[in-house]
Short mmCIF file of C-alpha atoms and ligand atoms in Angstrom, two decimals:
data_model
loop_
_atom_site.label_atom_id
_atom_site.label_comp_id
_atom_site.label_asym_id
_atom_site.label_seq_id
_atom_site.Cartn_x
_atom_site.Cartn_y
_atom_site.Cartn_z
CA MET A 1 -316.43 249.99 157.61
CA VAL A 2 -320.19 250.00 157.94
CA LEU A 3 -321.96 251.85 155.19
CA ARG A 4 -325.23 253.27 156.43
CA LEU A 5 -327.38 253.95 153.43
CA SER A 6 -330.69 255.64 154.11
CA GLY A 7 -333.57 254.81 151.77
CA SER A 8 -333.68 258.21 150.10
CA LEU A 9 -329.93 258.38 149.63
CA LEU A 10 -329.85 254.91 148.11
CA CYS A 11 -332.68 255.88 145.81
CA ARG A 12 -330.87 259.01 144.71
CA THR A 13 -327.65 257.10 144.16
CA LEU A 14 -329.41 254.56 141.99
CA CYS A 15 -331.55 257.05 140.08
CA TYR A 16 -328.57 259.25 139.53
CA GLY A 17 -326.52 256.44 138.08
CA SER A 18 -329.30 254.85 136.04
CA LYS A 19 -328.69 256.72 132.80
CA SER A 20 -324.98 255.95 132.69
CA VAL A 21 -325.59 252.37 133.85
CA LEU A 22 -328.05 251.90 131.01
CA SER A 23 -325.78 253.39 128.39
CA SER A 24 -322.79 251.36 129.61
CA SER A 25 -324.74 248.11 129.45
CA LEU A 26 -325.86 248.99 125.93
CA THR A 27 -322.24 249.63 125.01
CA THR A 28 -321.39 246.25 126.51
CA VAL A 29 -323.95 244.50 124.33
CA ILE A 30 -322.90 246.30 121.15
CA ARG A 31 -319.18 245.80 121.71
CA GLY A 32 -319.64 242.23 122.83
CA ALA A 33 -321.39 241.28 119.62
CA GLU A 34 -318.08 241.77 117.82
CA ASP A 35 -315.82 240.38 120.47
CA ARG A 36 -313.85 237.44 119.10
CA THR A 37 -312.57 236.29 122.50
CA VAL A 38 -316.12 235.97 123.80
CA GLN A 39 -317.23 234.06 120.71
CA ARG A 40 -314.23 231.73 120.95
CA LEU A 41 -314.84 231.05 124.64
CA LEU A 42 -318.54 230.43 124.08
CA LYS A 43 -317.73 227.92 121.38
CA GLY A 44 -315.17 226.21 123.63
CA LEU A 45 -317.62 226.10 126.54
CA ARG A 46 -320.36 224.60 124.39
CA SER A 47 -318.03 221.83 123.32
CA GLY A 48 -317.02 221.28 126.96
CA GLN A 49 -313.34 222.21 126.57
CA ARG A 50 -311.60 222.44 129.93
CA ALA A 51 -309.11 225.01 128.63
CA SER A 52 -311.96 227.32 127.58
CA LEU A 53 -313.61 226.86 130.96
CA ALA A 54 -310.39 227.72 132.79
CA GLU A 55 -309.88 230.80 130.58
CA SER A 56 -313.51 231.90 131.08
CA ILE A 57 -313.25 231.65 134.86
CA THR A 58 -310.01 233.62 134.82
CA LEU A 59 -311.82 236.25 132.75
CA VAL A 60 -314.63 236.67 135.30
CA GLU A 61 -312.09 236.90 138.12
CA THR A 62 -310.24 239.78 136.49
CA SER A 63 -310.59 243.42 137.41
CA HIS A 64 -309.15 244.72 134.12
CA PRO A 65 -311.78 247.09 132.62
CA LYS A 66 -311.65 245.71 129.05
CA LYS A 67 -311.78 242.13 130.27
CA LYS A 68 -314.62 242.99 132.60
CA ILE A 69 -316.68 243.97 129.55
CA GLN A 70 -315.84 240.67 127.90
CA ALA A 71 -316.71 238.79 131.08
CA LYS A 72 -320.11 240.49 131.27
CA GLN A 73 -320.76 239.65 127.64
CA LEU A 74 -319.81 236.05 128.14
CA LEU A 75 -322.00 235.69 131.23
CA THR A 76 -324.96 237.33 129.53
CA GLN A 77 -324.76 234.91 126.62
CA VAL A 78 -324.26 231.93 128.91
CA LEU A 79 -327.25 232.89 131.07
CA HIS A 80 -329.46 233.36 127.99
CA GLN A 81 -328.43 229.95 126.75
CA ALA A 82 -329.24 228.38 130.15
CA LYS A 83 -332.62 230.11 130.19
CA ARG A 84 -333.40 228.75 126.72
CA SER A 85 -332.64 225.15 127.71
CA GLN A 86 -334.65 225.54 130.91
CA SER A 87 -337.68 226.74 128.98
CA VAL A 88 -337.47 223.58 126.85
CA GLN A 89 -336.52 220.99 129.49
CA GLY A 90 -337.79 222.52 132.76
CA THR A 91 -335.81 221.96 135.98
CA LYS A 92 -334.14 218.86 134.48
CA ALA A 93 -331.95 221.30 132.55
CA LEU A 94 -330.64 222.70 135.81
CA LYS A 95 -327.34 221.20 136.89
CA PHE A 96 -326.78 220.19 140.48
CA ARG A 97 -324.95 222.65 142.75
CA ILE A 98 -323.61 221.15 145.97
CA GLY A 99 -321.89 223.10 148.74
CA LEU A 100 -319.51 221.34 151.13
CA SER A 101 -318.09 222.83 154.26
CA GLY A 102 -316.12 221.39 157.14
CA PRO A 103 -313.24 222.15 159.47
CA PRO A 104 -309.64 221.59 158.31
CA GLY A 105 -308.78 217.90 158.40
CA ALA A 106 -312.41 216.73 158.24
CA GLY A 107 -311.57 214.89 155.05
CA LYS A 108 -313.16 217.22 152.50
CA SER A 109 -310.68 216.52 149.74
CA THR A 110 -310.68 212.76 150.37
CA PHE A 111 -314.48 212.87 150.26
CA ILE A 112 -314.63 214.91 147.04
CA GLU A 113 -312.05 212.64 145.43
CA ASN A 114 -314.16 209.60 146.31
CA LEU A 115 -317.58 211.04 145.48
CA GLY A 116 -316.18 212.70 142.35
CA THR A 117 -314.68 209.50 140.91
CA PHE A 118 -317.88 207.62 141.83
CA LEU A 119 -319.89 210.17 139.82
CA THR A 120 -317.57 210.23 136.81
CA SER A 121 -317.70 206.41 136.74
CA LYS A 122 -321.46 206.84 136.34
CA GLY A 123 -320.83 209.02 133.30
CA LEU A 124 -321.41 212.37 135.03
CA LYS A 125 -319.12 215.38 134.65
CA VAL A 126 -317.95 216.93 137.93
CA ALA A 127 -316.51 220.38 138.64
CA VAL A 128 -314.94 221.36 141.96
CA LEU A 129 -314.65 225.02 142.92
CA ALA A 130 -313.14 226.39 146.11
CA VAL A 131 -314.03 229.37 148.26
CA ASP A 132 -311.06 229.79 150.51
CA PRO A 133 -310.94 232.77 152.86
CA SER A 134 -307.37 231.84 153.80
CA SER A 135 -306.22 232.69 150.27
CA VAL A 136 -307.26 236.29 150.88
CA THR A 137 -305.07 236.80 153.93
CA THR A 138 -302.11 234.57 153.09
CA GLY A 139 -302.09 234.92 149.31
CA GLY A 140 -301.95 231.14 149.14
CA SER A 141 -304.77 228.72 148.79
CA LEU A 142 -305.53 225.73 151.00
CA LEU A 143 -308.51 224.49 149.08
CA GLY A 144 -309.05 223.31 145.55
CA ASP A 145 -305.42 222.32 145.23
CA LYS A 146 -305.13 219.65 142.56
CA THR A 147 -302.61 217.65 144.59
CA ARG A 148 -305.29 217.11 147.25
CA MET A 149 -307.37 215.13 144.74
CA PRO A 150 -304.83 213.30 142.56
CA GLU A 151 -307.18 210.80 140.92
CA LEU A 152 -309.96 213.27 140.20
CA SER A 153 -307.55 215.81 138.74
CA ARG A 154 -306.44 213.24 136.15
CA ASP A 155 -310.03 212.37 135.28
CA MET A 156 -311.07 213.83 131.92
CA ASN A 157 -314.64 214.23 133.16
CA ALA A 158 -313.61 216.34 136.14
CA TYR A 159 -312.46 219.91 136.48
CA ILE A 160 -310.83 221.25 139.66
CA ARG A 161 -310.44 224.98 140.13
CA PRO A 162 -308.34 226.34 142.99
CA SER A 163 -309.57 229.34 144.92
CA PRO A 164 -308.82 232.74 143.40
CA ALA A 165 -306.15 234.39 145.56
CA ARG A 166 -307.43 237.93 145.37
CA GLY A 167 -309.94 240.39 146.65
CA HIS A 168 -312.03 240.34 149.79
CA LEU A 169 -314.40 237.53 150.58
CA GLY A 170 -317.28 239.20 148.71
CA GLY A 171 -315.13 239.36 145.59
CA VAL A 172 -314.08 235.75 145.87
CA THR A 173 -317.60 234.47 146.32
CA ARG A 174 -318.90 236.71 143.59
CA SER A 175 -316.58 235.19 141.05
CA THR A 176 -317.39 231.71 142.42
CA ASN A 177 -321.02 232.31 141.66
CA GLU A 178 -320.10 233.20 138.11
CA ALA A 179 -317.71 230.25 137.86
CA ILE A 180 -320.62 227.92 138.71
CA VAL A 181 -322.61 229.26 135.77
CA LEU A 182 -319.62 228.81 133.47
CA CYS A 183 -319.08 225.19 134.60
CA GLU A 184 -322.73 224.52 133.81
CA ALA A 185 -322.33 226.08 130.37
CA ALA A 186 -319.43 223.67 129.81
CA ASN A 187 -321.85 220.82 130.52
CA TYR A 188 -320.68 219.83 133.98
CA ASP A 189 -323.54 217.97 135.67
CA VAL A 190 -322.48 218.34 139.30
CA ILE A 191 -320.71 221.40 140.66
CA ILE A 192 -319.18 220.98 144.11
CA VAL A 193 -318.30 224.21 145.92
CA GLU A 194 -315.93 223.55 148.77
CA THR A 195 -315.16 225.84 151.69
CA ILE A 196 -313.52 225.67 155.09
CA GLY A 197 -316.12 225.99 157.85
CA VAL A 198 -314.56 229.04 159.38
CA GLY A 199 -315.51 232.69 159.04
CA GLN A 200 -318.29 233.71 156.73
CA SER A 201 -317.48 231.75 153.61
CA GLU A 202 -319.91 228.91 154.34
CA PHE A 203 -322.80 231.38 154.55
CA SER A 204 -321.97 232.72 151.11
CA VAL A 205 -321.60 229.22 149.70
CA ALA A 206 -324.94 228.08 151.14
CA ASP A 207 -326.44 231.01 149.25
CA MET A 208 -325.31 229.70 145.88
CA VAL A 209 -326.05 225.96 145.97
CA ASP A 210 -329.04 223.58 145.81
CA LEU A 211 -327.80 221.39 148.65
CA PHE A 212 -325.45 222.40 151.42
CA ALA A 213 -323.61 219.64 153.29
CA LEU A 214 -321.51 219.84 156.41
CA ILE A 215 -318.74 217.27 156.79
CA ILE A 216 -317.18 216.56 160.18
CA PRO A 217 -314.77 214.01 161.59
CA PRO A 218 -315.54 211.99 164.72
CA GLY A 219 -314.12 213.92 167.66
CA GLY A 220 -313.93 214.20 171.40
CA GLY A 221 -317.38 215.75 171.84
CA ASP A 222 -316.31 219.39 172.15
CA GLU A 223 -316.91 219.78 168.43
CA LEU A 224 -320.62 220.15 168.83
CA GLN A 225 -320.24 223.04 171.24
CA GLY A 226 -317.59 224.63 169.07
CA LEU A 227 -319.54 224.24 165.88
CA LYS A 228 -321.63 227.24 165.08
CA ARG A 229 -325.35 226.72 165.35
CA GLY A 230 -325.79 228.79 162.18
CA ILE A 231 -323.92 226.32 160.00
CA MET A 232 -326.14 223.46 161.22
CA GLU A 233 -329.25 225.51 160.53
CA MET A 234 -328.32 225.98 156.92
CA SER A 235 -327.19 222.37 156.30
CA ASP A 236 -329.37 220.04 154.22
CA LEU A 237 -327.15 217.11 155.08
CA ILE A 238 -324.61 216.32 157.80
CA ILE A 239 -321.86 213.84 156.96
CA ILE A 240 -319.84 212.14 159.70
CA ASN A 241 -316.67 211.13 157.91
CA LYS A 242 -313.96 208.62 158.91
CA SER A 243 -316.44 206.03 160.12
CA ASP A 244 -313.95 203.19 159.68
CA GLY A 245 -311.71 200.94 161.80
CA ASP A 246 -311.26 202.12 165.39
CA LEU A 247 -313.13 205.33 164.65
CA VAL A 248 -316.52 203.64 164.13
CA PRO A 249 -317.70 203.91 167.79
CA ALA A 250 -316.70 207.60 167.96
CA ALA A 251 -318.42 208.23 164.62
CA ARG A 252 -321.60 206.56 165.92
CA ARG A 253 -321.54 208.71 169.06
CA MET A 254 -321.09 211.78 166.97
CA GLN A 255 -324.00 210.78 164.74
CA TYR A 256 -326.35 210.45 167.76
CA GLU A 257 -325.17 213.77 169.18
CA TYR A 258 -325.92 215.53 165.93
CA ILE A 259 -329.28 213.84 165.52
CA SER A 260 -330.29 215.04 169.02
CA ALA A 261 -328.87 218.53 168.48
CA LEU A 262 -330.86 218.89 165.25
CA LYS A 263 -334.10 218.38 167.19
CA TYR A 264 -333.57 221.82 168.74
CA ILE A 265 -332.78 223.51 165.45
CA ARG A 266 -335.39 225.06 163.22
CA PRO A 267 -335.50 223.07 159.96
CA LYS A 268 -334.44 224.93 156.84
CA THR A 269 -337.58 223.77 155.09
CA GLN A 270 -340.70 221.93 156.22
CA HIS A 271 -340.22 219.43 153.38
CA TRP A 272 -336.86 218.01 154.49
CA SER A 273 -335.35 217.07 157.82
CA THR A 274 -331.57 217.13 157.78
CA PRO A 275 -330.19 213.57 157.83
CA VAL A 276 -326.93 212.72 159.61
CA LYS A 277 -325.01 210.01 157.71
CA ARG A 278 -321.83 208.14 158.56
CA ILE A 279 -319.42 207.37 155.74
CA SER A 280 -315.77 206.56 155.15
CA SER A 281 -314.13 208.56 152.39
CA LEU A 282 -311.09 206.34 152.74
CA THR A 283 -312.86 203.04 152.01
CA GLY A 284 -315.76 204.52 150.05
CA GLU A 285 -318.26 202.90 152.39
CA GLY A 286 -321.57 204.76 152.39
CA ILE A 287 -320.75 206.95 149.37
CA PRO A 288 -323.30 205.37 146.94
CA GLU A 289 -326.03 205.57 149.62
CA LEU A 290 -325.09 209.17 150.32
CA TRP A 291 -325.43 210.01 146.63
CA ASP A 292 -328.90 208.41 146.62
CA LEU A 293 -329.80 210.64 149.54
CA ILE A 294 -328.51 213.72 147.71
CA LEU A 295 -330.65 212.78 144.69
CA LYS A 296 -333.64 212.24 146.97
CA HIS A 297 -333.19 215.75 148.35
CA ARG A 298 -333.27 217.10 144.82
CA THR A 299 -336.43 215.16 143.94
CA VAL A 300 -338.19 216.33 147.11
CA MET A 301 -337.15 219.93 146.51
CA GLU A 302 -338.27 219.78 142.88
CA GLU A 303 -341.62 218.29 143.81
CA CYS A 304 -342.39 220.98 146.38
CA ARG A 305 -341.04 223.60 143.94
CA GLU A 306 -338.45 224.81 146.41
CA PHE A 307 -335.64 223.89 144.06
CA GLU A 308 -336.61 226.68 141.69
CA SER A 309 -337.68 229.14 144.36
CA ARG A 310 -334.30 228.79 146.13
CA ARG A 311 -332.55 229.50 142.85
CA ARG A 312 -334.69 232.58 142.30
CA LEU A 313 -333.90 233.90 145.77
CA GLN A 314 -330.23 233.20 145.18
CA GLN A 315 -330.34 235.21 141.96
CA ARG A 316 -331.79 238.12 143.95
CA ALA A 317 -329.09 237.77 146.62
CA TRP A 318 -326.51 237.75 143.82
CA LEU A 319 -327.92 241.02 142.48
CA TRP A 320 -327.48 242.59 145.93
CA THR A 321 -323.89 241.35 146.18
CA HIS A 322 -323.11 243.00 142.85
CA LEU A 323 -324.91 246.17 143.84
CA LYS A 324 -323.08 246.47 147.16
CA ASP A 325 -319.73 245.71 145.50
CA ASN A 326 -320.33 248.22 142.73
CA LEU A 327 -321.50 250.91 145.14
CA MET A 328 -318.46 250.37 147.35
CA SER A 329 -316.08 250.48 144.36
CA SER A 330 -317.69 253.65 143.07
CA PHE A 331 -317.57 255.15 146.58
CA MET A 332 -313.88 254.36 147.07
CA ALA A 333 -312.98 255.60 143.57
CA ALA A 334 -314.48 259.08 144.11
CA PRO A 335 -311.84 261.88 144.14
CA ASN A 336 -310.49 262.80 147.61
CA MET A 337 -312.59 260.10 149.18
CA LYS A 338 -309.60 258.51 150.95
CA ASN A 339 -308.75 261.78 152.76
CA ILE A 340 -312.31 262.50 153.80
CA LEU A 341 -312.74 258.92 154.89
CA LYS A 342 -309.62 259.15 157.05
CA ASP A 343 -310.90 262.41 158.65
CA MET A 344 -314.28 260.88 159.36
CA GLU A 345 -312.76 257.72 160.82
CA GLU A 346 -310.57 259.82 163.13
CA GLY A 347 -313.56 261.98 164.10
CA VAL A 348 -315.62 258.92 164.93
CA MET A 349 -312.82 257.40 167.01
CA LYS A 350 -312.27 260.67 168.90
CA GLY A 351 -316.00 261.01 169.42
CA THR A 352 -316.29 264.39 167.69
CA ILE A 353 -318.84 263.06 165.21
CA SER A 354 -321.28 260.18 165.50
CA PRO A 355 -320.80 257.17 163.18
CA GLY A 356 -324.23 257.77 161.62
CA ASP A 357 -323.51 261.45 160.88
CA ALA A 358 -320.07 260.57 159.50
CA ALA A 359 -321.64 258.01 157.16
CA ASP A 360 -324.16 260.63 155.96
CA VAL A 361 -321.37 263.15 155.32
CA LEU A 362 -319.40 260.58 153.34
CA LEU A 363 -322.40 259.66 151.25
CA GLN A 364 -323.24 263.29 150.55
CA GLN A 365 -319.65 263.78 149.46
CA HIS A 366 -319.87 260.77 147.19
CA LEU A 367 -323.13 261.94 145.61
CA GLN A 368 -321.63 265.37 145.00
CA ALA A 369 -318.59 263.80 143.34
CA LEU A 370 -320.87 261.73 141.12
CA HIS A 371 -322.91 264.80 140.22
CA GLN A 372 -319.80 266.79 139.32
CA ALA A 373 -318.44 263.95 137.20
CA GLN A 374 -321.74 263.77 135.34
CA GLN A 375 -321.71 267.53 134.69
CA HIS A 376 -318.15 267.40 133.36
CA LYS A 377 -319.12 264.55 131.08
CA ALA A 378 -322.15 266.48 129.80
CA CYS A 379 -319.91 269.54 129.09
CA ASP A 380 -317.38 267.39 127.23
CA GLU A 381 -320.13 265.92 125.07
N1 LIG B 1 -309.57 206.98 158.65
C1 LIG B 1 -309.96 207.88 157.78
N2 LIG B 1 -309.16 208.92 157.48
C2 LIG B 1 -309.59 209.83 156.58
C3 LIG B 1 -310.84 209.73 155.94
N3 LIG B 1 -311.00 210.80 155.12
C4 LIG B 1 -309.86 211.51 155.24
N4 LIG B 1 -309.02 210.94 156.10
C5 LIG B 1 -307.69 211.42 156.50
O1 LIG B 1 -307.83 212.66 157.18
C6 LIG B 1 -306.75 213.52 156.85
C7 LIG B 1 -307.30 214.82 156.32
O2 LIG B 1 -308.00 214.57 155.13
P1 LIG B 1 -308.23 215.65 154.00
O3 LIG B 1 -309.08 215.03 152.97
O4 LIG B 1 -306.95 216.25 153.58
O5 LIG B 1 -309.04 216.70 154.84
P2 LIG B 1 -309.51 218.17 154.42
O6 LIG B 1 -310.79 218.44 155.14
O7 LIG B 1 -309.51 218.31 152.97
O8 LIG B 1 -308.37 218.97 155.12
P3 LIG B 1 -307.85 220.46 154.77
O9 LIG B 1 -307.12 220.30 153.48
O10 LIG B 1 -306.95 220.73 155.96
O11 LIG B 1 -309.04 221.34 154.71
C8 LIG B 1 -305.91 212.78 155.83
O12 LIG B 1 -304.83 212.19 156.49
C9 LIG B 1 -306.85 211.71 155.28
O13 LIG B 1 -306.17 210.55 154.84
C10 LIG B 1 -311.67 208.62 156.26
O14 LIG B 1 -312.79 208.44 155.77
N5 LIG B 1 -311.16 207.73 157.19
#
């Protein structure tokens, strides 16, 4: 459903809710100060305990009202803590968020296993999170499965989190964003967010990382046509995997094709032109050089100050995701909304009311419901 929200209506919705929003966040702060679970999790996160990290992520994925309050409390504290270290250490305090997308079978898990173990051998802590749209429709998860990365999952300096099998894509990515922050609070240096390059998930992931990489296998040549232009536009790095044995010539061809295709694509930033690198996740060839390139991207982005500005824009995008989610939940929770919604949908399909008018009617109905609820609350008090 498309929610058409005119400026004045949005304004009224927000203004109307502001008092209760304010009081509920104050309640959150006051209650949270006493919350033992939050204190315990914070302590566990600070000492880098994987069990506390797993429990904290589960907490932010929950929709249980009491736990939601705890999750907000935890995130608030964690964000304050991160802000404090950033004010002391500057951007060096910011951990590295890497997004990885690629079609099924591209070798994502083999790549993460190889890069991950390479990084932990250098003394870095690595977390792997998955955004898996398939888990929403099938209830099962294809990504982030520990069995796909056997060595890394046994590594004490690595943490692998499978995709949450709930909610719509917005919900999944929202909790992923929060999971990133929690991994950082638990002192993970590199957070890899993995997604299948189908649907919309890669766009959401690109919006929450410092570097977005696309990984592809050498193929027959149709891949380039099939691959969405959008995903190339938002990539900071293109990795041609499986460049080993008999596949080397095909991988080379693929590399040239991508290099030429990128010439016709507007660069994401004027400070970086997207490199196309061949590697083998199976043999590990090219992985150390690829890591150097990833670090170079970070240095360049820090020097031109885009590293921080991207993060700031991502924070703003995150605010909008929350706002849209909260507005939709409040809209759907209003009394009788399901019936009116059904009537309006039928009307729109029959052509008796225009989609725009139907959206306005629904919003008016929602605002009235909010107003009535507020009046009842005032009477009760
Ligand atoms: N020759 C060769 N094979 C590879 C390489 N990387 C992965 N593979 C193989 O490609 C197949 C798919 O690899 P995965 O790592 O499971 O790929 P994935 O992208 O995680 O696949 P999904 O789980 O379907 O999303 C496996 O049989 C791997 O052994 C590589 O660098 N070279």
